Coordinates of N, CA and C in Angstrom, one line a residue:
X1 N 109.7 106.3 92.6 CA 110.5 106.7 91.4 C 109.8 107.9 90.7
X2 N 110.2 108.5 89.8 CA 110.0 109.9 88.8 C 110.9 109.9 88.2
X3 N 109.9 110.4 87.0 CA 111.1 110.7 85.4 C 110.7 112.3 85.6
X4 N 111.8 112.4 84.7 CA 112.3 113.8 84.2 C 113.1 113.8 82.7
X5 N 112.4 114.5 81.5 CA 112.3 115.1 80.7 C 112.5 116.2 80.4
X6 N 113.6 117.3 79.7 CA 113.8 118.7 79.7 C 112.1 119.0 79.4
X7 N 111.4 120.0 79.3 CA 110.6 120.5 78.8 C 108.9 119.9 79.5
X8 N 108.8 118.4 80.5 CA 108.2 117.7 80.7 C 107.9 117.6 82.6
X9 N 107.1 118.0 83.0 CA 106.9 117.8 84.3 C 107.1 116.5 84.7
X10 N 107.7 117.2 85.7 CA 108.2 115.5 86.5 C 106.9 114.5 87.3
X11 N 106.7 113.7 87.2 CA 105.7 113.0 87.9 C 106.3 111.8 88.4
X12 N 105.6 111.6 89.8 CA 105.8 110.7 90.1 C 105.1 109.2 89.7
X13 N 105.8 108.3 90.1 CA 105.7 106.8 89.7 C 105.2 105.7 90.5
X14 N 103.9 105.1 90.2 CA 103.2 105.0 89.1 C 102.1 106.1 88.8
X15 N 101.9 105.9 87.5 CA 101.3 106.7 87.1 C 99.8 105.7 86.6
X16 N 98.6 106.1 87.2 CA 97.7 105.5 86.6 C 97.0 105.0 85.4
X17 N 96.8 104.1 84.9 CA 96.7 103.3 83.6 C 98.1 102.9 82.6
X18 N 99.3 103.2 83.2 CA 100.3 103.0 83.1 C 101.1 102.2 83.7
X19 N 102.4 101.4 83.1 CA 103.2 100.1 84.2 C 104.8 100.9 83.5
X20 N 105.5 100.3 84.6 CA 107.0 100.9 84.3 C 107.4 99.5 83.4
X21 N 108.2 100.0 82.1 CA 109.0 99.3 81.2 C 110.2 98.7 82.4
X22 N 110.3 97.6 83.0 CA 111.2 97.1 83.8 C 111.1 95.5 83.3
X23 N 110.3 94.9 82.8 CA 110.5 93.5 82.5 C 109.4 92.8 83.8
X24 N 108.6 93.2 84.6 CA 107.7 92.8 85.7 C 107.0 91.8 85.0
X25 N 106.3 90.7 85.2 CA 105.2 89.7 84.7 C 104.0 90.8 85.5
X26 N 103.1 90.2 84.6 CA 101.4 90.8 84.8 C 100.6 89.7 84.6
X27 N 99.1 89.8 85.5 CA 98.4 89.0 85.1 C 97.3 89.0 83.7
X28 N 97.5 88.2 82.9 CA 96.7 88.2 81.3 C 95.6 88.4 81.6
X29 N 94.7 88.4 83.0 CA 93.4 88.6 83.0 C 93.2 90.4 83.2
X30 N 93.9 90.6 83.9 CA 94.4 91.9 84.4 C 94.2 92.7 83.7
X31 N 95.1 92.7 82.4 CA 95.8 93.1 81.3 C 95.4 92.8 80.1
X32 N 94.1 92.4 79.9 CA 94.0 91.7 78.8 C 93.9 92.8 77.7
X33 N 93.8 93.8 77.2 CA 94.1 94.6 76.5 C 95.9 94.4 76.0
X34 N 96.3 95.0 77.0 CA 98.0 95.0 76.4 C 98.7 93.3 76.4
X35 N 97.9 92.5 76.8 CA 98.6 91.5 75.9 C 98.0 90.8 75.4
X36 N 97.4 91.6 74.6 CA 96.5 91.2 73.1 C 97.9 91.5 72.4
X37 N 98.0 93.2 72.7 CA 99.0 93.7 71.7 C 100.3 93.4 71.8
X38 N 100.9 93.0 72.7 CA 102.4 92.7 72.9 C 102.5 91.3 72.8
X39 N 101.2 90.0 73.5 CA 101.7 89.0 73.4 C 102.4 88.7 74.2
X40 N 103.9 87.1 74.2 CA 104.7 87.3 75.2 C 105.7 87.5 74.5
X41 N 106.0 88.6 73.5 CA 107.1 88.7 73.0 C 108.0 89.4 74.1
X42 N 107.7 89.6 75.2 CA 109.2 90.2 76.4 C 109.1 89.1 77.1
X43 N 108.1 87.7 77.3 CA 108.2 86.7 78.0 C 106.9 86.6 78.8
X44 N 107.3 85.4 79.7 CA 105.8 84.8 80.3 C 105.5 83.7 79.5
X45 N 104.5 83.3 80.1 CA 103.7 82.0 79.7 C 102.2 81.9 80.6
X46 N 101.2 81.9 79.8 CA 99.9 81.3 80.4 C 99.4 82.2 81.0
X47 N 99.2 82.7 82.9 CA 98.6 83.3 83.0 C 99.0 84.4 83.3
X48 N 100.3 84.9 83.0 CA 101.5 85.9 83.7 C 102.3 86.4 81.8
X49 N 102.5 87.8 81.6 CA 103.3 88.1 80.5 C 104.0 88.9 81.3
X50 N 105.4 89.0 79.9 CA 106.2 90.5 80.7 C 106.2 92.0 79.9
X51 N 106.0 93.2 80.6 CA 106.2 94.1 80.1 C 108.1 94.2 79.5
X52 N 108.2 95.0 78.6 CA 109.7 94.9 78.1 C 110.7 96.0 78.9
X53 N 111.0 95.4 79.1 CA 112.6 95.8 79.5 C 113.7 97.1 79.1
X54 N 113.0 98.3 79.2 CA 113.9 99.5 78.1 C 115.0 100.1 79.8
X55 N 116.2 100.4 79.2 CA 117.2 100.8 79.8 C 117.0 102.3 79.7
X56 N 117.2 102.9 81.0 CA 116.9 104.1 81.0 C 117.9 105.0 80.6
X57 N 118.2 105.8 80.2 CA 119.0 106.6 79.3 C 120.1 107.3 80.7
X58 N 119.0 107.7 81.3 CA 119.8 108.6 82.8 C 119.1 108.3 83.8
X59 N 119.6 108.7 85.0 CA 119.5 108.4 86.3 C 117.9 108.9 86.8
X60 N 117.4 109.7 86.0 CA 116.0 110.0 86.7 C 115.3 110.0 85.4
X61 N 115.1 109.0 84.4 CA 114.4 108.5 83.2 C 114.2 107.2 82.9
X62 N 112.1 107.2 83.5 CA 112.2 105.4 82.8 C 111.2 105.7 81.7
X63 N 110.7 104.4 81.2 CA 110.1 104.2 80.3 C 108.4 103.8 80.6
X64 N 107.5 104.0 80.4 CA 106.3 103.2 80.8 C 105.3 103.2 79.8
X65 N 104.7 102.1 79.9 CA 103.9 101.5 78.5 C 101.9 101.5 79.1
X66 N 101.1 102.2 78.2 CA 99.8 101.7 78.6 C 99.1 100.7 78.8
X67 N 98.6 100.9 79.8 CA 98.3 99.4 80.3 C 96.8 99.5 80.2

């Protein structure tokens, strides 16, 4: 996968220290930074959370959260 942004180089996906916004579970040990901050407010339970879920606007545009 790759996003594209007018003005923004396109890179490909993944991108290191970053996770694609698709709703994936992670492991809390893994992650333990970002789900300090998020919590399971996109879901999960115990030792698994989920990143949230953002719809991508266009065909070559996602979203991705630091991880």
């Amino acid at each position: 996968r790759s996003f594209h942004v007018t003005g923004v180089q396109t890179c490909a996906l993944p991108i290191s220290g970053y996770l694609l916004c698709d709703g994936t579970g992670y492991s809390t040990s893994t992650y333990a930074a970002l789900i300090n901050a998020i919590q399971y407010t996109h879901g999960g339970s115990g030792g698994t959370f989920n990143v949230p879920t953002i719809a991508a606007l266009g065909p070559s545009l996602n979203y991705i959260i630091k991880s």
